Amino acid sequence: MNLETRKEAFVKCGLFIKRHFNGNWEENEKSLHEGLNQLIATALTYNGWFIKDFVEKSIQNIASMLEEKSLSDFCKNIPEPKQPKTVAIIMAGNIPMVGFHDLMCVLLSGHKALIKLSSDDNVLLPFFIKLLAHYQPGIAENIKFSQAKLADFDAVIATGSNNTASYFKYYFGKYPHIIRKNRTSVAVITGKESVEDLKKLGDDIFTYFGLGCRNVSKLLVPKGYVLDPIFEAGFDYKFVVDNKKYGNNYDYNRAVYILNLEKFLDNNFLIIKEDKGLFSPVSVLLYQEFESEKEIKQYLSDNKEDLQCIVGNGPGYVPFGYSQQPVISEYADGVDTLKFLVNL
């Protein structure tokens, strides 16, 4: 199975997703569409964070990566491996289908995937592997799942927290590896943003309940900035507090801040707190004031190892509303996964 064949399977997978959501189902794929609908509807029973809207958003973002031109450009410098390797992929489960990009890179590069699913996201990805095999049956031979201890592999791609990253390095350090740890994202606010900019910022903050590394957890604002527009911009996401897990986090964090006599602002579904930290708890958005652009640049430079995205209107920033819509060539932690695989 050559690269063109592998690529075509992913292109067809992307077209299936688009047909699924626009209702243009093909009769011979009706059972696949019904199966996907059932999985989307029941995902919440497996993971209380996986509400229907966010699962669908994740799947549709994958479809945008799988457009033929994007995939062709992505694949143009992939040589066929002289000796295909088995790459163990240890997947996270913080947002739906977060491990799909790693799997895609492994398969497109001509290697085999040994997948260790997160218990928090173990029903969605197998469906899409089934879908790939529907379009190219031979691709299934290059994919295996591991329920027990990983064995018989040549390289590792592992995603987890800072604590699990240390564990991964201890056990897998002797293999070629990509090991990812916690990252987060910030937004640079100048005070010149439009109402539409700030409304889109709500997507960057609240999509997936703020659990992803591409979610904005902190605002860098001018000294004296009035935060009311931020609350107003997030109004469309007030439904998040109805989710039991998010609501419990909101109630807990609010109670802790009150008991500790800490200053904060809230609007019954989001807490905004001034803090020099970078990572915020679920339901909390941090902010820090700066007096100059130079100070902001220094802050971003000092924290670059912990930052996934910088959202804003500045040069090189991710535009407001797009932090959770990465293009196919954007890699977690800025590490070129495809280059790593091609050089195995």
mmCIF file of C-alpha atoms in Angstrom:
data_model
loop_
_atom_site.group_PDB
_atom_site.id
_atom_site.type_symbol
_atom_site.label_atom_id
_atom_site.label_comp_id
_atom_site.label_asym_id
_atom_site.label_seq_id
_atom_site.Cartn_x
_atom_site.Cartn_y
_atom_site.Cartn_z
ATOM 1 C CA MET A 1 0.000 0.000 0.000
ATOM 2 C CA ASN A 2 1.717 3.169 -1.211
ATOM 3 C CA LEU A 3 1.462 6.733 0.075
ATOM 4 C CA GLU A 4 -1.142 7.752 -2.487
ATOM 5 C CA THR A 5 -3.399 4.906 -1.387
ATOM 6 C CA ARG A 6 -2.984 5.766 2.282
ATOM 7 C CA LYS A 7 -3.644 9.432 1.615
ATOM 8 C CA GLU A 8 -6.768 8.619 -0.383
ATOM 9 C CA ALA A 9 -8.212 6.689 2.562
ATOM 10 C CA PHE A 10 -7.887 9.798 4.743
ATOM 11 C CA VAL A 11 -9.362 12.054 2.054
ATOM 12 C CA LYS A 12 -12.391 9.754 1.801
ATOM 13 C CA CYS A 13 -12.704 9.755 5.586
ATOM 14 C CA GLY A 14 -12.845 13.547 5.537
ATOM 15 C CA LEU A 15 -15.493 13.546 2.806
ATOM 16 C CA PHE A 16 -17.552 11.065 4.831
ATOM 17 C CA ILE A 17 -17.493 13.429 7.823
ATOM 18 C CA LYS A 18 -18.661 16.332 5.660
ATOM 19 C CA ARG A 19 -21.472 14.238 4.187
ATOM 20 C CA HIS A 20 -22.414 13.128 7.678
ATOM 21 C CA PHE A 21 -22.976 16.640 8.951
ATOM 22 C CA ASN A 22 -24.607 18.049 5.831
ATOM 23 C CA GLY A 23 -27.037 15.116 5.673
ATOM 24 C CA ASN A 24 -25.906 13.957 2.240
ATOM 25 C CA TRP A 25 -25.611 10.303 3.239
ATOM 26 C CA GLU A 26 -24.873 7.606 0.687
ATOM 27 C CA GLU A 27 -27.133 4.581 0.974
ATOM 28 C CA ASN A 28 -24.310 2.049 1.179
ATOM 29 C CA GLU A 29 -22.832 3.972 4.141
ATOM 30 C CA LYS A 30 -26.035 4.463 6.085
ATOM 31 C CA SER A 31 -25.014 2.033 8.816
ATOM 32 C CA LEU A 32 -21.726 3.896 9.294
ATOM 33 C CA HIS A 33 -23.537 7.225 9.641
ATOM 34 C CA GLU A 34 -26.007 5.735 12.099
ATOM 35 C CA GLY A 35 -23.137 4.224 14.066
ATOM 36 C CA LEU A 36 -21.373 7.563 14.271
ATOM 37 C CA ASN A 37 -24.544 9.299 15.433
ATOM 38 C CA GLN A 38 -24.959 6.697 18.143
ATOM 39 C CA LEU A 39 -21.378 7.153 19.317
ATOM 40 C CA ILE A 40 -21.720 10.931 19.400
ATOM 41 C CA ALA A 41 -24.929 10.626 21.393
ATOM 42 C CA THR A 42 -23.460 8.187 23.909
ATOM 43 C CA ALA A 43 -19.942 9.655 24.245
ATOM 44 C CA LEU A 44 -21.103 11.590 27.309
ATOM 45 C CA THR A 45 -21.826 8.330 29.151
ATOM 46 C CA TYR A 46 -18.169 7.333 28.767
ATOM 47 C CA ASN A 47 -16.757 10.762 29.565
ATOM 48 C CA GLY A 48 -18.779 13.476 31.273
ATOM 49 C CA TRP A 49 -16.827 16.207 29.435
ATOM 50 C CA PHE A 50 -17.709 14.921 25.954
ATOM 51 C CA ILE A 51 -20.937 16.771 25.265
ATOM 52 C CA LYS A 52 -22.460 16.429 21.805
ATOM 53 C CA ASP A 53 -21.557 19.938 20.594
ATOM 54 C CA PHE A 54 -17.895 19.554 21.444
ATOM 55 C CA VAL A 55 -17.565 16.015 20.070
ATOM 56 C CA GLU A 56 -19.081 17.174 16.789
ATOM 57 C CA LYS A 57 -16.777 20.205 16.711
ATOM 58 C CA SER A 58 -13.725 17.991 17.149
ATOM 59 C CA ILE A 59 -14.806 15.628 14.376
ATOM 60 C CA GLN A 60 -15.558 18.490 11.990
ATOM 61 C CA ASN A 61 -12.144 20.028 12.698
ATOM 62 C CA ILE A 62 -10.590 16.725 11.663
ATOM 63 C CA ALA A 63 -12.545 16.840 8.393
ATOM 64 C CA SER A 64 -11.045 20.241 7.615
ATOM 65 C CA MET A 65 -7.566 18.719 7.976
ATOM 66 C CA LEU A 66 -8.426 15.912 5.573
ATOM 67 C CA GLU A 67 -9.232 18.038 2.533
ATOM 68 C CA GLU A 68 -7.383 16.723 -0.499
ATOM 69 C CA LYS A 69 -5.223 19.798 -1.148
ATOM 70 C CA SER A 70 -4.175 20.085 2.492
ATOM 71 C CA LEU A 71 -3.275 16.408 2.648
ATOM 72 C CA SER A 72 -1.409 16.519 -0.672
ATOM 73 C CA ASP A 73 0.711 19.439 0.529
ATOM 74 C CA PHE A 74 1.279 17.699 3.852
ATOM 75 C CA CYS A 75 2.405 14.477 2.156
ATOM 76 C CA LYS A 76 4.565 15.876 -0.632
ATOM 77 C CA ASN A 77 7.883 15.261 1.149
ATOM 78 C CA ILE A 78 7.094 11.857 2.662
ATOM 79 C CA PRO A 79 9.346 9.091 1.314
ATOM 80 C CA GLU A 80 8.387 5.437 1.627
ATOM 81 C CA PRO A 81 10.267 3.993 4.619
ATOM 82 C CA LYS A 82 12.948 1.437 3.784
ATOM 83 C CA GLN A 83 11.859 -0.587 6.775
ATOM 84 C CA PRO A 84 8.469 0.253 8.344
ATOM 85 C CA LYS A 85 8.671 0.620 12.121
ATOM 86 C CA THR A 86 6.084 0.084 14.831
ATOM 87 C CA VAL A 87 5.321 3.319 16.648
ATOM 88 C CA ALA A 88 3.583 3.156 20.020
ATOM 89 C CA ILE A 89 1.118 6.024 20.438
ATOM 90 C CA ILE A 90 0.048 6.736 24.009
ATOM 91 C CA MET A 91 -2.973 8.982 23.645
ATOM 92 C CA ALA A 92 -4.430 11.579 25.972
ATOM 93 C CA GLY A 93 -8.165 11.839 26.639
ATOM 94 C CA ASN A 94 -8.685 15.473 27.584
ATOM 95 C CA ILE A 95 -10.565 16.394 24.403
ATOM 96 C CA PRO A 96 -12.349 14.180 21.848
ATOM 97 C CA MET A 97 -10.122 12.476 19.276
ATOM 98 C CA VAL A 98 -7.024 14.346 20.432
ATOM 99 C CA GLY A 99 -4.765 11.483 19.282
ATOM 100 C CA PHE A 100 -6.024 11.412 15.695
ATOM 101 C CA HIS A 101 -3.268 13.640 14.292
ATOM 102 C CA ASP A 102 -0.524 11.377 15.687
ATOM 103 C CA LEU A 103 -2.201 8.300 14.213
ATOM 104 C CA MET A 104 -2.575 10.022 10.848
ATOM 105 C CA CYS A 105 1.107 10.975 10.803
ATOM 106 C CA VAL A 106 2.219 7.438 11.651
ATOM 107 C CA LEU A 107 0.090 5.845 8.945
ATOM 108 C CA LEU A 108 0.868 8.418 6.248
ATOM 109 C CA SER A 109 4.587 8.007 6.927
ATOM 110 C CA GLY A 110 4.266 4.292 6.139
ATOM 111 C CA HIS A 111 4.815 2.979 9.660
ATOM 112 C CA LYS A 112 2.626 0.809 11.870
ATOM 113 C CA ALA A 113 0.699 2.112 14.865
ATOM 114 C CA LEU A 114 0.452 0.431 18.259
ATOM 115 C CA ILE A 115 -2.222 2.435 20.068
ATOM 116 C CA LYS A 116 -2.714 2.817 23.802
ATOM 117 C CA LEU A 117 -6.037 4.600 24.189
ATOM 118 C CA SER A 118 -6.896 6.772 27.161
ATOM 119 C CA SER A 119 -9.756 5.353 29.219
ATOM 120 C CA ASP A 120 -11.312 8.825 28.883
ATOM 121 C CA ASP A 121 -11.524 8.586 25.087
ATOM 122 C CA ASN A 122 -11.723 4.969 23.986
ATOM 123 C CA VAL A 123 -14.823 4.765 21.772
ATOM 124 C CA LEU A 124 -14.484 7.491 19.120
ATOM 125 C CA LEU A 125 -11.095 6.692 17.577
ATOM 126 C CA PRO A 126 -11.858 2.992 16.929
ATOM 127 C CA PHE A 127 -14.820 4.087 14.812
ATOM 128 C CA PHE A 128 -12.617 6.220 12.584
ATOM 129 C CA ILE A 129 -10.121 3.396 12.214
ATOM 130 C CA LYS A 130 -13.063 1.257 11.097
ATOM 131 C CA LEU A 131 -13.953 4.024 8.644
ATOM 132 C CA LEU A 132 -10.418 4.156 7.230
ATOM 133 C CA ALA A 133 -10.485 0.373 6.796
ATOM 134 C CA HIS A 134 -13.842 0.694 5.019
ATOM 135 C CA TYR A 135 -12.129 2.768 2.327
ATOM 136 C CA GLN A 136 -8.809 0.907 2.375
ATOM 137 C CA PRO A 137 -9.032 -2.533 4.045
ATOM 138 C CA GLY A 138 -5.265 -2.994 3.998
ATOM 139 C CA ILE A 139 -4.749 -0.127 6.400
ATOM 140 C CA ALA A 140 -6.123 -2.199 9.293
ATOM 141 C CA GLU A 141 -3.040 -4.438 9.077
ATOM 142 C CA ASN A 142 -0.935 -1.478 10.208
ATOM 143 C CA ILE A 143 -2.963 -0.700 13.341
ATOM 144 C CA LYS A 144 -3.079 -2.572 16.630
ATOM 145 C CA PHE A 145 -4.438 -1.692 20.056
ATOM 146 C CA SER A 146 -2.725 -2.524 23.321
ATOM 147 C CA GLN A 147 -4.759 -3.123 26.458
ATOM 148 C CA ALA A 148 -1.808 -4.246 28.566
ATOM 149 C CA LYS A 149 1.836 -3.239 28.873
ATOM 150 C CA LEU A 150 3.277 -1.971 25.609
ATOM 151 C CA ALA A 151 5.662 -4.350 23.875
ATOM 152 C CA ASP A 152 7.306 -4.907 20.490
ATOM 153 C CA PHE A 153 7.639 -1.345 19.246
ATOM 154 C CA ASP A 154 10.459 0.768 17.821
ATOM 155 C CA ALA A 155 9.511 4.340 18.761
ATOM 156 C CA VAL A 156 7.078 6.177 21.029
ATOM 157 C CA ILE A 157 4.791 9.198 20.812
ATOM 158 C CA ALA A 158 3.300 9.867 24.241
ATOM 159 C CA THR A 159 1.042 12.670 25.427
ATOM 160 C CA GLY A 160 0.171 13.342 29.042
ATOM 161 C CA SER A 161 0.657 15.603 32.038
ATOM 162 C CA ASN A 162 3.941 16.823 33.505
ATOM 163 C CA ASN A 163 3.832 13.906 35.953
ATOM 164 C CA THR A 164 3.203 11.269 33.298
ATOM 165 C CA ALA A 165 5.868 12.850 31.061
ATOM 166 C CA SER A 166 8.477 12.021 33.719
ATOM 167 C CA TYR A 167 7.146 8.474 33.856
ATOM 168 C CA PHE A 168 7.242 8.189 30.062
ATOM 169 C CA LYS A 169 10.829 9.429 29.895
ATOM 170 C CA TYR A 170 11.894 6.882 32.489
ATOM 171 C CA TYR A 171 10.326 3.936 30.659
ATOM 172 C CA PHE A 172 10.701 4.979 27.033
ATOM 173 C CA GLY A 173 13.805 7.157 27.054
ATOM 174 C CA LYS A 174 15.886 4.498 25.300
ATOM 175 C CA TYR A 175 13.598 4.556 22.258
ATOM 176 C CA PRO A 176 13.284 7.338 19.687
ATOM 177 C CA HIS A 177 10.464 9.371 21.192
ATOM 178 C CA ILE A 178 8.253 12.422 21.324
ATOM 179 C CA ILE A 179 7.016 12.974 24.866
ATOM 180 C CA ARG A 180 4.595 15.814 25.483
ATOM 181 C CA LYS A 181 3.639 17.434 28.781
ATOM 182 C CA ASN A 182 1.214 20.124 29.954
ATOM 183 C CA ARG A 183 0.895 23.231 27.835
ATOM 184 C CA THR A 184 -1.639 26.016 27.697
ATOM 185 C CA SER A 185 -2.441 29.131 25.673
ATOM 186 C CA VAL A 186 -2.744 32.849 26.343
ATOM 187 C CA ALA A 187 -4.478 35.770 24.646
ATOM 188 C CA VAL A 188 -2.888 39.176 24.241
ATOM 189 C CA ILE A 189 -5.508 41.923 24.716
ATOM 190 C CA THR A 190 -4.664 45.465 23.651
ATOM 191 C CA GLY A 191 -8.012 47.134 24.326
ATOM 192 C CA LYS A 192 -8.501 47.786 20.607
ATOM 193 C CA GLU A 193 -10.329 44.517 19.918
ATOM 194 C CA SER A 194 -13.705 44.586 18.208
ATOM 195 C CA VAL A 195 -16.839 43.090 19.749
ATOM 196 C CA GLU A 196 -16.499 40.270 17.206
ATOM 197 C CA ASP A 197 -12.874 39.613 18.247
ATOM 198 C CA LEU A 198 -13.865 39.207 21.880
ATOM 199 C CA LYS A 199 -16.852 37.026 21.006
ATOM 200 C CA LYS A 200 -14.508 34.713 19.117
ATOM 201 C CA LEU A 201 -12.228 34.719 22.160
ATOM 202 C CA GLY A 202 -15.090 32.916 23.898
ATOM 203 C CA ASP A 203 -14.445 29.968 21.542
ATOM 204 C CA ASP A 204 -10.781 29.937 22.536
ATOM 205 C CA ILE A 205 -11.636 29.942 26.244
ATOM 206 C CA PHE A 206 -14.660 27.659 26.499
ATOM 207 C CA THR A 207 -14.448 25.069 23.703
ATOM 208 C CA TYR A 208 -13.945 21.623 25.289
ATOM 209 C CA PHE A 209 -14.550 23.342 28.653
ATOM 210 C CA GLY A 210 -11.024 24.763 28.527
ATOM 211 C CA LEU A 211 -9.384 21.342 28.893
ATOM 212 C CA GLY A 212 -7.132 21.494 25.831
ATOM 213 C CA CYS A 213 -3.592 22.825 25.558
ATOM 214 C CA ARG A 214 -4.869 25.196 22.852
ATOM 215 C CA ASN A 215 -7.472 26.706 25.185
ATOM 216 C CA VAL A 216 -6.784 30.210 26.465
ATOM 217 C CA SER A 217 -6.278 30.040 30.234
ATOM 218 C CA LYS A 218 -4.818 33.519 30.725
ATOM 219 C CA LEU A 219 -5.217 37.047 29.371
ATOM 220 C CA LEU A 220 -2.385 39.550 29.099
ATOM 221 C CA VAL A 221 -4.085 42.949 29.366
ATOM 222 C CA PRO A 222 -3.083 46.641 29.520
ATOM 223 C CA LYS A 223 -2.841 48.192 32.950
ATOM 224 C CA GLY A 224 -6.275 49.322 34.105
ATOM 225 C CA TYR A 225 -8.135 47.237 31.530
ATOM 226 C CA VAL A 226 -11.849 46.857 32.365
ATOM 227 C CA LEU A 227 -12.842 43.186 32.120
ATOM 228 C CA ASP A 228 -16.572 43.645 31.500
ATOM 229 C CA PRO A 229 -16.252 43.033 27.717
ATOM 230 C CA ILE A 230 -14.680 39.639 28.409
ATOM 231 C CA PHE A 231 -17.700 38.541 30.431
ATOM 232 C CA GLU A 232 -20.049 39.853 27.767
ATOM 233 C CA ALA A 233 -18.128 38.077 25.013
ATOM 234 C CA GLY A 234 -18.486 34.707 26.721
ATOM 235 C CA PHE A 235 -22.236 34.943 27.223
ATOM 236 C CA ASP A 236 -22.997 32.377 24.493
ATOM 237 C CA TYR A 237 -21.140 29.787 26.569
ATOM 238 C CA LYS A 238 -23.129 30.161 29.764
ATOM 239 C CA PHE A 239 -24.425 26.633 29.121
ATOM 240 C CA VAL A 240 -21.087 25.179 30.283
ATOM 241 C CA VAL A 241 -22.077 25.524 33.931
ATOM 242 C CA ASP A 242 -24.985 23.131 33.307
ATOM 243 C CA ASN A 243 -22.442 20.385 32.761
ATOM 244 C CA LYS A 244 -22.055 18.586 36.079
ATOM 245 C CA LYS A 245 -18.277 18.342 35.926
ATOM 246 C CA TYR A 246 -17.769 21.974 34.943
ATOM 247 C CA GLY A 247 -20.372 23.154 37.444
ATOM 248 C CA ASN A 248 -18.681 21.268 40.276
ATOM 249 C CA ASN A 249 -15.337 22.859 39.364
ATOM 250 C CA TYR A 250 -16.902 26.317 39.273
ATOM 251 C CA ASP A 251 -18.569 25.870 42.684
ATOM 252 C CA TYR A 252 -15.396 24.458 44.230
ATOM 253 C CA ASN A 253 -13.021 27.140 42.919
ATOM 254 C CA ARG A 254 -15.398 29.933 43.852
ATOM 255 C CA ALA A 255 -15.733 28.555 47.401
ATOM 256 C CA VAL A 256 -11.961 28.249 47.804
ATOM 257 C CA TYR A 257 -11.348 31.828 46.676
ATOM 258 C CA ILE A 258 -14.045 33.124 49.015
ATOM 259 C CA LEU A 259 -12.658 31.182 51.990
ATOM 260 C CA ASN A 260 -9.143 32.426 51.231
ATOM 261 C CA LEU A 261 -10.409 36.020 50.920
ATOM 262 C CA GLU A 262 -8.979 36.246 47.413
ATOM 263 C CA LYS A 263 -10.227 38.858 44.966
ATOM 264 C CA PHE A 264 -11.987 37.645 41.849
ATOM 265 C CA LEU A 265 -14.804 38.505 39.443
ATOM 266 C CA ASP A 266 -17.459 36.081 38.290
ATOM 267 C CA ASN A 267 -20.670 35.928 36.269
ATOM 268 C CA ASN A 268 -22.134 32.639 37.524
ATOM 269 C CA PHE A 269 -20.236 30.483 35.021
ATOM 270 C CA LEU A 270 -16.728 31.967 34.734
ATOM 271 C CA ILE A 271 -14.314 33.233 37.383
ATOM 272 C CA ILE A 272 -11.738 35.829 36.318
ATOM 273 C CA LYS A 273 -8.814 36.287 38.684
ATOM 274 C CA GLU A 274 -5.639 38.336 38.602
ATOM 275 C CA ASP A 275 -2.712 35.965 38.952
ATOM 276 C CA LYS A 276 0.901 35.670 37.794
ATOM 277 C CA GLY A 277 0.412 31.955 37.155
ATOM 278 C CA LEU A 278 -0.111 30.516 33.692
ATOM 279 C CA PHE A 279 -2.246 27.423 34.172
ATOM 280 C CA SER A 280 -5.756 27.962 35.495
ATOM 281 C CA PRO A 281 -8.234 25.508 37.023
ATOM 282 C CA VAL A 282 -11.345 24.589 35.029
ATOM 283 C CA SER A 283 -13.877 27.468 35.145
ATOM 284 C CA VAL A 284 -11.163 30.041 35.966
ATOM 285 C CA LEU A 285 -9.569 32.547 33.585
ATOM 286 C CA LEU A 286 -6.448 34.296 34.836
ATOM 287 C CA TYR A 287 -5.272 37.738 33.813
ATOM 288 C CA GLN A 288 -2.166 39.840 34.311
ATOM 289 C CA GLU A 289 -1.622 43.513 33.571
ATOM 290 C CA PHE A 290 1.302 44.840 31.555
ATOM 291 C CA GLU A 291 2.480 48.389 30.917
ATOM 292 C CA SER A 292 4.349 47.874 27.644
ATOM 293 C CA GLU A 293 4.622 45.617 24.626
ATOM 294 C CA LYS A 294 8.204 44.916 25.676
ATOM 295 C CA GLU A 295 6.983 43.430 28.970
ATOM 296 C CA ILE A 296 4.548 41.194 27.111
ATOM 297 C CA LYS A 297 7.248 39.941 24.741
ATOM 298 C CA GLN A 298 9.477 39.149 27.695
ATOM 299 C CA TYR A 299 6.672 37.270 29.453
ATOM 300 C CA LEU A 300 5.949 35.219 26.335
ATOM 301 C CA SER A 301 9.635 34.452 25.892
ATOM 302 C CA ASP A 302 10.051 33.422 29.536
ATOM 303 C CA ASN A 303 7.093 31.023 29.280
ATOM 304 C CA LYS A 304 7.528 29.732 25.725
ATOM 305 C CA GLU A 305 8.114 26.137 26.852
ATOM 306 C CA ASP A 306 4.654 26.084 28.446
ATOM 307 C CA LEU A 307 2.750 27.831 25.654
ATOM 308 C CA GLN A 308 0.947 26.139 22.796
ATOM 309 C CA CYS A 309 -0.822 29.164 21.255
ATOM 310 C CA ILE A 310 -0.674 32.924 21.570
ATOM 311 C CA VAL A 311 -4.042 34.332 20.537
ATOM 312 C CA GLY A 312 -4.505 37.927 19.434
ATOM 313 C CA ASN A 313 -4.272 40.391 16.574
ATOM 314 C CA GLY A 314 -0.489 40.729 16.667
ATOM 315 C CA PRO A 315 1.928 39.380 14.030
ATOM 316 C CA GLY A 316 2.420 35.640 14.339
ATOM 317 C CA TYR A 317 -0.485 35.242 16.767
ATOM 318 C CA VAL A 318 -3.366 32.834 16.254
ATOM 319 C CA PRO A 319 -6.424 34.936 15.287
ATOM 320 C CA PHE A 320 -9.223 35.168 17.817
ATOM 321 C CA GLY A 321 -11.540 32.149 17.568
ATOM 322 C CA TYR A 322 -9.053 29.853 15.851
ATOM 323 C CA SER A 323 -7.014 28.325 18.662
ATOM 324 C CA GLN A 324 -9.118 25.150 18.489
ATOM 325 C CA GLN A 325 -8.996 24.965 14.700
ATOM 326 C CA PRO A 326 -5.405 23.932 13.993
ATOM 327 C CA VAL A 327 -4.377 23.267 10.397
ATOM 328 C CA ILE A 328 -2.879 19.924 9.504
ATOM 329 C CA SER A 329 0.710 21.210 9.694
ATOM 330 C CA GLU A 330 0.396 22.544 13.261
ATOM 331 C CA TYR A 331 2.024 20.181 15.731
ATOM 332 C CA ALA A 332 1.521 19.813 19.462
ATOM 333 C CA ASP A 333 4.434 21.331 21.423
ATOM 334 C CA GLY A 334 5.827 22.630 18.116
ATOM 335 C CA VAL A 335 7.580 19.291 17.493
ATOM 336 C CA ASP A 336 7.355 18.170 13.856
ATOM 337 C CA THR A 337 5.815 14.712 14.274
ATOM 338 C CA LEU A 338 6.077 13.876 10.575
ATOM 339 C CA LYS A 339 9.766 14.763 10.420
ATOM 340 C CA PHE A 340 10.390 12.577 13.464
ATOM 341 C CA LEU A 341 8.643 9.637 11.777
ATOM 342 C CA VAL A 342 10.310 10.084 8.395
ATOM 343 C CA ASN A 343 13.727 10.014 10.086
ATOM 344 C CA LEU A 344 13.146 6.793 12.051
#
